[in-house]
XYZ file of C-alpha atoms in Angstrom:
182
model
C 7.149 23.355 1.865
C 3.530 23.313 3.048
C 2.471 21.699 -0.243
C 5.079 18.964 0.218
C 3.948 18.249 3.783
C 0.329 18.129 2.624
C 1.192 15.662 -0.159
C 3.142 13.430 2.224
C 0.409 13.573 4.878
C -2.364 12.794 2.387
C -0.325 9.943 0.924
C 0.153 8.365 4.342
C -3.520 8.682 5.247
C -4.803 7.378 1.909
C -2.330 4.487 1.873
C -3.118 3.157 5.344
C -6.917 3.347 5.079
C -7.978 -0.182 4.088
C -9.711 -0.575 0.770
C -9.588 -2.705 -2.367
C -5.837 -2.165 -2.783
C -5.178 -3.523 0.713
C -7.435 -6.521 0.091
C -5.735 -7.471 -3.167
C -2.211 -7.049 -1.751
C -3.145 -9.177 1.232
C -4.738 -11.868 -0.939
C -1.846 -12.051 -3.388
C 0.814 -12.018 -0.659
C -0.910 -14.842 1.214
C -1.499 -16.933 -1.900
C 1.632 -16.157 -3.868
C 4.149 -15.067 -1.270
C 6.302 -11.988 -0.937
C 7.134 -11.572 -4.607
C 3.443 -11.628 -5.534
C 2.658 -9.059 -2.837
C 5.483 -6.782 -3.922
C 4.504 -7.054 -7.584
C 0.900 -6.251 -6.636
C 2.168 -3.191 -4.766
C 4.173 -2.197 -7.844
C 1.042 -2.491 -9.993
C -0.798 -0.214 -7.551
C 2.025 2.330 -7.682
C 2.062 2.272 -11.486
C -1.711 2.730 -11.619
C -1.424 5.680 -9.268
C 0.984 7.081 -11.843
C -1.866 6.875 -14.370
C -4.137 8.854 -12.026
C -1.395 11.443 -11.488
C -0.788 11.734 -15.236
C -4.385 12.487 -16.123
C -4.731 14.828 -13.145
C -1.699 16.772 -14.376
C -2.993 16.730 -17.954
C -6.237 18.353 -16.860
C -8.369 15.343 -17.741
C -8.987 14.847 -14.041
C -10.706 18.221 -13.917
C -13.094 17.063 -16.652
C -13.873 13.851 -14.758
C -14.421 15.740 -11.516
C -16.810 18.157 -13.248
C -18.756 15.554 -15.253
C -21.236 13.501 -13.271
C -21.584 11.108 -16.236
C -17.849 10.432 -16.565
C -17.378 10.092 -12.820
C -20.337 7.698 -12.503
C -19.034 5.671 -15.448
C -15.666 5.377 -13.712
C -17.409 4.340 -10.496
C -19.428 1.662 -12.339
C -16.321 0.235 -13.973
C -14.576 0.213 -10.589
C -17.566 -1.393 -8.876
C -17.738 -4.103 -11.536
C -14.081 -4.906 -11.063
C -14.499 -4.992 -7.275
C -17.380 -7.470 -7.675
C -15.108 -9.589 -9.877
C -12.348 -9.432 -7.237
C -14.757 -10.357 -4.459
C -16.090 -13.361 -6.358
C -12.563 -14.461 -7.269
C -11.386 -14.177 -3.665
C -14.440 -16.002 -2.332
C -14.053 -18.818 -4.858
C -10.376 -19.255 -3.992
C -11.070 -19.419 -0.235
C -10.961 -22.817 1.380
C -11.072 -24.021 4.969
C -7.703 -25.743 4.499
C -4.731 -23.818 5.819
C -1.766 -24.353 3.494
C 1.688 -24.580 4.931
C 4.348 -22.265 3.561
C 5.497 -25.015 1.186
C 1.993 -25.441 -0.218
C 1.533 -21.942 -1.599
C -0.086 -22.062 -4.983
C 2.167 -19.292 -6.198
C 1.334 -16.506 -8.571
C 3.142 -15.323 -11.649
C 4.735 -11.916 -11.036
C 2.995 -10.361 -14.055
C -0.366 -11.703 -12.873
C 0.177 -10.088 -9.472
C 1.254 -6.837 -11.140
C -1.907 -6.887 -13.286
C -4.148 -7.497 -10.243
C -2.607 -4.512 -8.458
C -2.743 -2.247 -11.495
C -6.343 -3.030 -12.397
C -7.513 -2.772 -8.803
C -6.063 0.695 -8.376
C -6.727 2.100 -11.837
C -10.452 1.320 -11.424
C -10.598 2.524 -7.808
C -12.538 5.802 -7.433
C -10.724 6.436 -4.116
C -7.418 6.596 -6.012
C -8.942 8.914 -8.600
C -10.214 11.273 -5.908
C -6.842 11.125 -4.130
C -4.927 12.263 -7.211
C -7.503 14.896 -8.078
C -7.638 16.301 -4.558
C -3.875 16.672 -4.386
C -3.567 18.446 -7.709
C -6.748 20.524 -7.478
C -6.627 21.466 -3.795
C -3.042 21.229 -2.562
C -1.054 22.632 -5.470
C -1.461 26.115 -6.866
C -1.223 27.440 -10.420
C 2.235 28.743 -9.480
C 3.512 25.265 -8.575
C 6.042 24.299 -11.284
C 5.243 21.234 -13.370
C 8.440 19.456 -12.295
C 7.402 19.926 -8.657
C 3.949 18.494 -9.390
C 5.567 15.518 -11.128
C 7.733 15.095 -8.028
C 4.591 15.066 -5.889
C 3.188 12.332 -8.115
C 6.364 10.290 -7.661
C 6.134 10.795 -3.880
C 2.492 9.652 -3.912
C 3.143 6.536 -6.007
C 6.332 5.663 -4.113
C 4.691 6.163 -0.729
C 1.745 3.927 -1.565
C 4.105 1.312 -3.036
C 6.276 1.394 0.105
C 3.232 1.001 2.374
C 2.018 -2.069 0.512
C 5.512 -3.582 0.520
C 5.452 -3.231 4.321
C 1.987 -4.845 4.405
C 3.343 -7.700 2.296
C 6.398 -8.191 4.496
C 4.275 -8.241 7.648
C 1.585 -10.630 6.415
C 4.104 -13.049 4.913
C 5.908 -13.528 8.222
C 5.304 -17.204 9.054
C 3.466 -16.743 12.387
C 1.344 -13.849 11.101
C 0.476 -15.712 7.899
C -0.455 -18.889 9.758
C -2.673 -17.006 12.212
C -4.363 -15.026 9.466
C -4.963 -18.084 7.276
C -6.479 -19.956 10.209
C -9.230 -17.283 10.232
C -9.401 -16.525 6.505
C -12.941 -17.735 5.837
C -14.251 -15.368 8.511
């Protein structure tokens, strides 16, 4: 029971702390609407499943023990974050589109943005590793650990769906877009 509460608590904390995942969900929801935001959130949840899988397979232990592998992962993640930043900056404009002027975004494109953002995010890697290396014990059954992974991915997905729903409300979206260059 304590393990479950720890997993839920860590999931809530990690999900609500702003980072690259938040930025990409916000961007895609504002540009592409609710479906794009939800698909981005789904991509993030699926990528978290990748982190959980390699943590459960023991590969995460290798990454956490190898400075070279961890730094390589951080460099790949940093490069992708630079790409995201440049892409977001280039798509910014002082014009505030009305809800009918949304450029839209293909659902698979939004899913890919979310997946790639999270799968290259060292914060997500450390989250999965910390749960499975610090919270669970060797006696924790595999099916329970898989359940924890599902809770983690589902919790993060649910948080970003809520973020999407909030920021796509017409008054919130209009206010946010009026300040978007800042």
